[in-house]
Amino acid sequence: MPYTVHMKRTTLMLDRSLLKRAVRELGTKTYSEAVNLALKEAVRANRTRGLAEHIGKVEWIGDLSAMRDDSRSESES
């Protein structure tokens, strides 16, 4: 199934030495790849930043032993 990728062409004022360093350290081949990867990482980091606040606050109700037994019996058949 074909899909469409929407790109935005824009002009940015970027620190040249920082851009070159990003290309080298991120292992990208082009400045655009480096910027796109950096943007993806920034969005991912921002999204996951709040997860630590929820650790230990959600109560899980279930029987882990029973769940493990079920997975073993399914894989054995």
mmCIF file of N, CA, C and O in Angstrom:
data_model
loop_
_atom_site.group_PDB
_atom_site.id
_atom_site.type_symbol
_atom_site.label_atom_id
_atom_site.label_comp_id
_atom_site.label_asym_id
_atom_site.label_seq_id
_atom_site.Cartn_x
_atom_site.Cartn_y
_atom_site.Cartn_z
ATOM 1 N N MET A 1 0.844 -1.174 0.000
ATOM 2 C CA MET A 1 0.000 0.000 0.000
ATOM 3 C C MET A 1 0.894 1.243 0.000
ATOM 4 O O MET A 1 1.694 1.421 0.909
ATOM 5 N N PRO A 2 0.797 2.093 -0.991
ATOM 6 C CA PRO A 2 1.627 3.294 -1.046
ATOM 7 C C PRO A 2 1.191 4.302 0.018
ATOM 8 O O PRO A 2 0.041 4.325 0.446
ATOM 9 N N TYR A 3 2.129 5.106 0.457
ATOM 10 C CA TYR A 3 1.815 6.133 1.430
ATOM 11 C C TYR A 3 2.510 7.421 1.013
ATOM 12 O O TYR A 3 3.455 7.416 0.239
ATOM 13 N N THR A 4 2.026 8.517 1.546
ATOM 14 C CA THR A 4 2.565 9.822 1.207
ATOM 15 C C THR A 4 3.355 10.365 2.393
ATOM 16 O O THR A 4 2.884 10.303 3.516
ATOM 17 N N VAL A 5 4.531 10.880 2.129
ATOM 18 C CA VAL A 5 5.336 11.514 3.153
ATOM 19 C C VAL A 5 5.276 13.013 2.901
ATOM 20 O O VAL A 5 5.594 13.474 1.809
ATOM 21 N N HIS A 6 4.840 13.747 3.903
ATOM 22 C CA HIS A 6 4.747 15.198 3.770
ATOM 23 C C HIS A 6 6.008 15.817 4.363
ATOM 24 O O HIS A 6 6.346 15.573 5.504
ATOM 25 N N MET A 7 6.692 16.590 3.559
ATOM 26 C CA MET A 7 7.925 17.230 3.994
ATOM 27 C C MET A 7 7.722 18.735 3.966
ATOM 28 O O MET A 7 6.934 19.252 3.186
ATOM 29 N N LYS A 8 8.464 19.435 4.801
ATOM 30 C CA LYS A 8 8.406 20.886 4.861
ATOM 31 C C LYS A 8 9.781 21.433 4.529
ATOM 32 O O LYS A 8 10.759 21.085 5.164
ATOM 33 N N ARG A 9 9.850 22.224 3.490
ATOM 34 C CA ARG A 9 11.117 22.872 3.153
ATOM 35 C C ARG A 9 11.114 24.230 3.844
ATOM 36 O O ARG A 9 10.164 25.000 3.738
ATOM 37 N N THR A 10 12.185 24.490 4.578
ATOM 38 C CA THR A 10 12.263 25.741 5.318
ATOM 39 C C THR A 10 13.713 26.188 5.430
ATOM 40 O O THR A 10 14.630 25.419 5.139
ATOM 41 N N THR A 11 13.903 27.400 5.824
ATOM 42 C CA THR A 11 15.242 27.934 6.033
ATOM 43 C C THR A 11 15.444 28.125 7.527
ATOM 44 O O THR A 11 14.617 28.740 8.201
ATOM 45 N N LEU A 12 16.531 27.568 8.041
ATOM 46 C CA LEU A 12 16.845 27.674 9.456
ATOM 47 C C LEU A 12 18.235 28.254 9.634
ATOM 48 O O LEU A 12 19.129 27.993 8.830
ATOM 49 N N MET A 13 18.427 28.988 10.683
ATOM 50 C CA MET A 13 19.749 29.485 11.046
ATOM 51 C C MET A 13 20.296 28.529 12.098
ATOM 52 O O MET A 13 19.801 28.480 13.218
ATOM 53 N N LEU A 14 21.281 27.704 11.707
ATOM 54 C CA LEU A 14 21.824 26.686 12.598
ATOM 55 C C LEU A 14 23.305 26.920 12.838
ATOM 56 O O LEU A 14 24.029 27.392 11.953
ATOM 57 N N ASP A 15 23.744 26.549 14.018
ATOM 58 C CA ASP A 15 25.154 26.622 14.364
ATOM 59 C C ASP A 15 25.896 25.589 13.514
ATOM 60 O O ASP A 15 25.674 24.389 13.653
ATOM 61 N N ARG A 16 26.755 26.042 12.625
ATOM 62 C CA ARG A 16 27.427 25.163 11.668
ATOM 63 C C ARG A 16 28.272 24.092 12.358
ATOM 64 O O ARG A 16 28.225 22.915 11.996
ATOM 65 N N SER A 17 29.021 24.464 13.383
ATOM 66 C CA SER A 17 29.876 23.477 14.055
ATOM 67 C C SER A 17 29.026 22.450 14.809
ATOM 68 O O SER A 17 29.363 21.266 14.836
ATOM 69 N N LEU A 18 27.922 22.881 15.387
ATOM 70 C CA LEU A 18 27.028 21.955 16.079
ATOM 71 C C LEU A 18 26.364 21.003 15.084
ATOM 72 O O LEU A 18 26.226 19.806 15.348
ATOM 73 N N LEU A 19 26.007 21.516 13.923
ATOM 74 C CA LEU A 19 25.395 20.686 12.891
ATOM 75 C C LEU A 19 26.376 19.623 12.393
ATOM 76 O O LEU A 19 26.023 18.451 12.261
ATOM 77 N N LYS A 20 27.608 20.031 12.153
ATOM 78 C CA LYS A 20 28.626 19.062 11.714
ATOM 79 C C LYS A 20 28.866 18.000 12.787
ATOM 80 O O LYS A 20 29.020 16.820 12.486
ATOM 81 N N ARG A 21 28.895 18.435 14.043
ATOM 82 C CA ARG A 21 29.088 17.486 15.148
ATOM 83 C C ARG A 21 27.919 16.519 15.227
ATOM 84 O O ARG A 21 28.103 15.314 15.445
ATOM 85 N N ALA A 22 26.693 17.018 15.049
ATOM 86 C CA ALA A 22 25.508 16.161 15.087
ATOM 87 C C ALA A 22 25.562 15.106 13.980
ATOM 88 O O ALA A 22 25.260 13.934 14.225
ATOM 89 N N VAL A 23 25.950 15.499 12.790
ATOM 90 C CA VAL A 23 26.065 14.547 11.674
ATOM 91 C C VAL A 23 27.067 13.460 12.025
ATOM 92 O O VAL A 23 26.809 12.271 11.845
ATOM 93 N N ARG A 24 28.194 13.858 12.563
ATOM 94 C CA ARG A 24 29.248 12.899 12.915
ATOM 95 C C ARG A 24 28.785 11.971 14.050
ATOM 96 O O ARG A 24 28.904 10.759 13.958
ATOM 97 N N GLU A 25 28.242 12.537 15.119
ATOM 98 C CA GLU A 25 27.878 11.739 16.286
ATOM 99 C C GLU A 25 26.623 10.895 16.088
ATOM 100 O O GLU A 25 26.502 9.818 16.658
ATOM 101 N N LEU A 26 25.694 11.376 15.270
ATOM 102 C CA LEU A 26 24.465 10.617 15.017
ATOM 103 C C LEU A 26 24.649 9.605 13.895
ATOM 104 O O LEU A 26 23.794 8.745 13.686
ATOM 105 N N GLY A 27 25.733 9.732 13.158
ATOM 106 C CA GLY A 27 26.004 8.790 12.086
ATOM 107 C C GLY A 27 25.130 8.969 10.858
ATOM 108 O O GLY A 27 24.908 8.035 10.105
ATOM 109 N N THR A 28 24.664 10.175 10.653
ATOM 110 C CA THR A 28 23.833 10.446 9.479
ATOM 111 C C THR A 28 24.719 10.875 8.319
ATOM 112 O O THR A 28 25.883 11.224 8.505
ATOM 113 N N LYS A 29 24.127 10.844 7.132
ATOM 114 C CA LYS A 29 24.893 11.212 5.937
ATOM 115 C C LYS A 29 24.665 12.664 5.527
ATOM 116 O O LYS A 29 25.489 13.243 4.836
ATOM 117 N N THR A 30 23.521 13.225 5.941
ATOM 118 C CA THR A 30 23.202 14.591 5.522
ATOM 119 C C THR A 30 22.786 15.434 6.724
ATOM 120 O O THR A 30 22.431 14.908 7.777
ATOM 121 N N TYR A 31 22.814 16.737 6.519
ATOM 122 C CA TYR A 31 22.346 17.647 7.559
ATOM 123 C C TYR A 31 20.856 17.419 7.839
ATOM 124 O O TYR A 31 20.430 17.416 8.988
ATOM 125 N N SER A 32 20.076 17.204 6.785
ATOM 126 C CA SER A 32 18.632 16.992 6.964
ATOM 127 C C SER A 32 18.361 15.758 7.807
ATOM 128 O O SER A 32 17.499 15.770 8.685
ATOM 129 N N GLU A 33 19.102 14.668 7.549
ATOM 130 C CA GLU A 33 18.928 13.456 8.351
ATOM 131 C C GLU A 33 19.262 13.730 9.815
ATOM 132 O O GLU A 33 18.573 13.247 10.714
ATOM 133 N N ALA A 34 20.323 14.487 10.053
ATOM 134 C CA ALA A 34 20.732 14.798 11.419
ATOM 135 C C ALA A 34 19.663 15.620 12.134
ATOM 136 O O ALA A 34 19.306 15.339 13.284
ATOM 137 N N VAL A 35 19.139 16.621 11.462
ATOM 138 C CA VAL A 35 18.108 17.466 12.066
ATOM 139 C C VAL A 35 16.843 16.655 12.327
ATOM 140 O O VAL A 35 16.246 16.742 13.408
ATOM 141 N N ASN A 36 16.419 15.839 11.352
ATOM 142 C CA ASN A 36 15.212 15.033 11.547
ATOM 143 C C ASN A 36 15.381 14.038 12.683
ATOM 144 O O ASN A 36 14.466 13.849 13.493
ATOM 145 N N LEU A 37 16.544 13.401 12.778
ATOM 146 C CA LEU A 37 16.787 12.456 13.861
ATOM 147 C C LEU A 37 16.800 13.172 15.203
ATOM 148 O O LEU A 37 16.226 12.687 16.186
ATOM 149 N N ALA A 38 17.422 14.327 15.260
ATOM 150 C CA ALA A 38 17.459 15.103 16.498
ATOM 151 C C ALA A 38 16.051 15.517 16.921
ATOM 152 O O ALA A 38 15.705 15.472 18.109
ATOM 153 N N LEU A 39 15.220 15.898 15.959
ATOM 154 C CA LEU A 39 13.835 16.271 16.271
ATOM 155 C C LEU A 39 13.052 15.073 16.802
ATOM 156 O O LEU A 39 12.310 15.185 17.781
ATOM 157 N N LYS A 40 13.225 13.905 16.161
ATOM 158 C CA LYS A 40 12.543 12.694 16.627
ATOM 159 C C LYS A 40 12.962 12.355 18.051
ATOM 160 O O LYS A 40 12.132 12.001 18.885
ATOM 161 N N GLU A 41 14.259 12.445 18.325
ATOM 162 C CA GLU A 41 14.762 12.137 19.665
ATOM 163 C C GLU A 41 14.236 13.137 20.693
ATOM 164 O O GLU A 41 13.916 12.762 21.815
ATOM 165 N N ALA A 42 14.147 14.400 20.326
ATOM 166 C CA ALA A 42 13.633 15.420 21.239
ATOM 167 C C ALA A 42 12.164 15.149 21.573
ATOM 168 O O ALA A 42 11.745 15.246 22.728
ATOM 169 N N VAL A 43 11.376 14.786 20.566
ATOM 170 C CA VAL A 43 9.956 14.486 20.785
ATOM 171 C C VAL A 43 9.812 13.234 21.647
ATOM 172 O O VAL A 43 9.017 13.193 22.588
ATOM 173 N N ARG A 44 10.619 12.182 21.349
ATOM 174 C CA ARG A 44 10.567 10.957 22.139
ATOM 175 C C ARG A 44 10.944 11.217 23.591
ATOM 176 O O ARG A 44 10.282 10.773 24.511
ATOM 177 N N ALA A 45 12.008 11.970 23.797
ATOM 178 C CA ALA A 45 12.468 12.276 25.154
ATOM 179 C C ALA A 45 11.411 13.068 25.912
ATOM 180 O O ALA A 45 11.156 12.810 27.095
ATOM 181 N N ASN A 46 10.780 13.998 25.238
ATOM 182 C CA ASN A 46 9.735 14.802 25.880
ATOM 183 C C ASN A 46 8.535 13.946 26.259
ATOM 184 O O ASN A 46 7.947 14.110 27.326
ATOM 185 N N ARG A 47 8.162 13.013 25.377
ATOM 186 C CA ARG A 47 7.025 12.136 25.629
ATOM 187 C C ARG A 47 7.280 11.198 26.804
ATOM 188 O O ARG A 47 6.391 10.910 27.581
ATOM 189 N N THR A 48 8.508 10.704 26.919
ATOM 190 C CA THR A 48 8.821 9.740 27.974
ATOM 191 C C THR A 48 9.207 10.408 29.293
ATOM 192 O O THR A 48 9.246 9.749 30.323
ATOM 193 N N ARG A 49 9.464 11.682 29.274
ATOM 194 C CA ARG A 49 9.893 12.399 30.476
ATOM 195 C C ARG A 49 8.895 12.232 31.616
ATOM 196 O O ARG A 49 9.274 12.029 32.754
ATOM 197 N N GLY A 50 7.611 12.276 31.334
ATOM 198 C CA GLY A 50 6.599 12.192 32.377
ATOM 199 C C GLY A 50 6.309 10.787 32.867
ATOM 200 O O GLY A 50 5.618 10.610 33.868
ATOM 201 N N LEU A 51 6.838 9.767 32.208
ATOM 202 C CA LEU A 51 6.547 8.389 32.612
ATOM 203 C C LEU A 51 7.065 8.067 34.004
ATOM 204 O O LEU A 51 6.432 7.327 34.747
ATOM 205 N N ALA A 52 8.212 8.608 34.387
ATOM 206 C CA ALA A 52 8.799 8.311 35.689
ATOM 207 C C ALA A 52 7.870 8.727 36.826
ATOM 208 O O ALA A 52 7.874 8.113 37.894
ATOM 209 N N GLU A 53 7.056 9.735 36.610
ATOM 210 C CA GLU A 53 6.122 10.195 37.641
ATOM 211 C C GLU A 53 5.070 9.138 37.957
ATOM 212 O O GLU A 53 4.497 9.131 39.034
ATOM 213 N N HIS A 54 4.816 8.211 37.046
ATOM 214 C CA HIS A 54 3.764 7.218 37.223
ATOM 215 C C HIS A 54 4.257 5.891 37.800
ATOM 216 O O HIS A 54 3.450 5.031 38.115
ATOM 217 N N ILE A 55 5.561 5.754 37.935
ATOM 218 C CA ILE A 55 6.104 4.492 38.449
ATOM 219 C C ILE A 55 5.611 4.263 39.868
ATOM 220 O O ILE A 55 5.716 5.131 40.736
ATOM 221 N N GLY A 56 5.041 3.087 40.088
ATOM 222 C CA GLY A 56 4.543 2.727 41.412
ATOM 223 C C GLY A 56 3.174 3.266 41.741
ATOM 224 O O GLY A 56 2.656 3.021 42.821
ATOM 225 N N LYS A 57 2.562 4.000 40.844
ATOM 226 C CA LYS A 57 1.258 4.604 41.127
ATOM 227 C C LYS A 57 0.097 3.836 40.506
ATOM 228 O O LYS A 57 -1.046 4.124 40.791
ATOM 229 N N VAL A 58 0.394 2.861 39.665
ATOM 230 C CA VAL A 58 -0.661 2.081 39.026
ATOM 231 C C VAL A 58 -0.684 0.710 39.685
ATOM 232 O O VAL A 58 0.336 0.029 39.765
ATOM 233 N N GLU A 59 -1.846 0.333 40.173
ATOM 234 C CA GLU A 59 -1.968 -0.965 40.823
ATOM 235 C C GLU A 59 -2.363 -2.008 39.789
ATOM 236 O O GLU A 59 -3.361 -1.858 39.092
ATOM 237 N N TRP A 60 -1.566 -3.062 39.689
ATOM 238 C CA TRP A 60 -1.855 -4.146 38.764
ATOM 239 C C TRP A 60 -2.498 -5.272 39.536
ATOM 240 O O TRP A 60 -2.008 -5.692 40.591
ATOM 241 N N ILE A 61 -3.625 -5.755 39.044
ATOM 242 C CA ILE A 61 -4.329 -6.853 39.686
ATOM 243 C C ILE A 61 -4.306 -8.025 38.721
ATOM 244 O O ILE A 61 -4.788 -7.919 37.599
ATOM 245 N N GLY A 62 -3.735 -9.126 39.146
ATOM 246 C CA GLY A 62 -3.656 -10.291 38.289
ATOM 247 C C GLY A 62 -2.840 -11.384 38.949
ATOM 248 O O GLY A 62 -2.308 -11.205 40.039
ATOM 249 N N ASP A 63 -2.765 -12.512 38.293
ATOM 250 C CA ASP A 63 -2.011 -13.646 38.791
ATOM 251 C C ASP A 63 -0.910 -13.954 37.787
ATOM 252 O O ASP A 63 -1.136 -14.608 36.773
ATOM 253 N N LEU A 64 0.283 -13.451 38.092
ATOM 254 C CA LEU A 64 1.402 -13.600 37.169
ATOM 255 C C LEU A 64 1.760 -15.067 36.961
ATOM 256 O O LEU A 64 2.072 -15.481 35.851
ATOM 257 N N SER A 65 1.690 -15.882 38.011
ATOM 258 C CA SER A 65 2.000 -17.307 37.875
ATOM 259 C C SER A 65 1.057 -17.979 36.892
ATOM 260 O O SER A 65 1.482 -18.767 36.043
ATOM 261 N N ALA A 66 -0.234 -17.665 36.996
ATOM 262 C CA ALA A 66 -1.219 -18.254 36.088
ATOM 263 C C ALA A 66 -0.959 -17.801 34.652
ATOM 264 O O ALA A 66 -1.062 -18.590 33.714
ATOM 265 N N MET A 67 -0.590 -16.541 34.490
ATOM 266 C CA MET A 67 -0.308 -16.030 33.150
ATOM 267 C C MET A 67 0.903 -16.743 32.565
ATOM 268 O O MET A 67 0.921 -17.085 31.390
ATOM 269 N N ARG A 68 1.903 -16.974 33.369
ATOM 270 C CA ARG A 68 3.099 -17.663 32.882
ATOM 271 C C ARG A 68 2.786 -19.114 32.525
ATOM 272 O O ARG A 68 3.290 -19.636 31.541
ATOM 273 N N ASP A 69 1.954 -19.774 33.325
ATOM 274 C CA ASP A 69 1.566 -21.152 33.019
ATOM 275 C C ASP A 69 0.830 -21.221 31.694
ATOM 276 O O ASP A 69 1.057 -22.118 30.894
ATOM 277 N N ASP A 70 -0.056 -20.271 31.441
ATOM 278 C CA ASP A 70 -0.799 -20.247 30.174
ATOM 279 C C ASP A 70 0.143 -20.085 28.992
ATOM 280 O O ASP A 70 -0.014 -20.753 27.974
ATOM 281 N N SER A 71 1.129 -19.218 29.120
ATOM 282 C CA SER A 71 2.036 -18.998 27.984
ATOM 283 C C SER A 71 2.881 -20.232 27.717
ATOM 284 O O SER A 71 3.209 -20.546 26.587
ATOM 285 N N ARG A 72 3.241 -20.972 28.778
ATOM 286 C CA ARG A 72 4.024 -22.178 28.593
ATOM 287 C C ARG A 72 3.220 -23.262 27.901
ATOM 288 O O ARG A 72 3.691 -23.910 26.998
ATOM 289 N N SER A 73 1.959 -23.428 28.304
ATOM 290 C CA SER A 73 1.150 -24.497 27.708
ATOM 291 C C SER A 73 0.839 -24.196 26.235
ATOM 292 O O SER A 73 0.744 -25.102 25.432
ATOM 293 N N GLU A 74 0.675 -22.921 25.885
ATOM 294 C CA GLU A 74 0.402 -22.580 24.482
ATOM 295 C C GLU A 74 1.627 -22.830 23.612
ATOM 296 O O GLU A 74 1.528 -23.312 22.502
ATOM 297 N N SER A 75 2.823 -22.530 24.125
ATOM 298 C CA SER A 75 4.015 -22.710 23.305
ATOM 299 C C SER A 75 4.405 -24.176 23.171
ATOM 300 O O SER A 75 5.082 -24.553 22.244
ATOM 301 N N GLU A 76 3.962 -25.014 24.133
ATOM 302 C CA GLU A 76 4.289 -26.432 24.082
ATOM 303 C C GLU A 76 3.403 -27.186 23.090
ATOM 304 O O GLU A 76 3.758 -28.243 22.616
ATOM 305 N N SER A 77 2.191 -26.643 22.789
ATOM 306 C CA SER A 77 1.283 -27.370 21.904
ATOM 307 C C SER A 77 1.608 -27.182 20.453
ATOM 308 O O SER A 77 2.361 -26.484 19.989
#
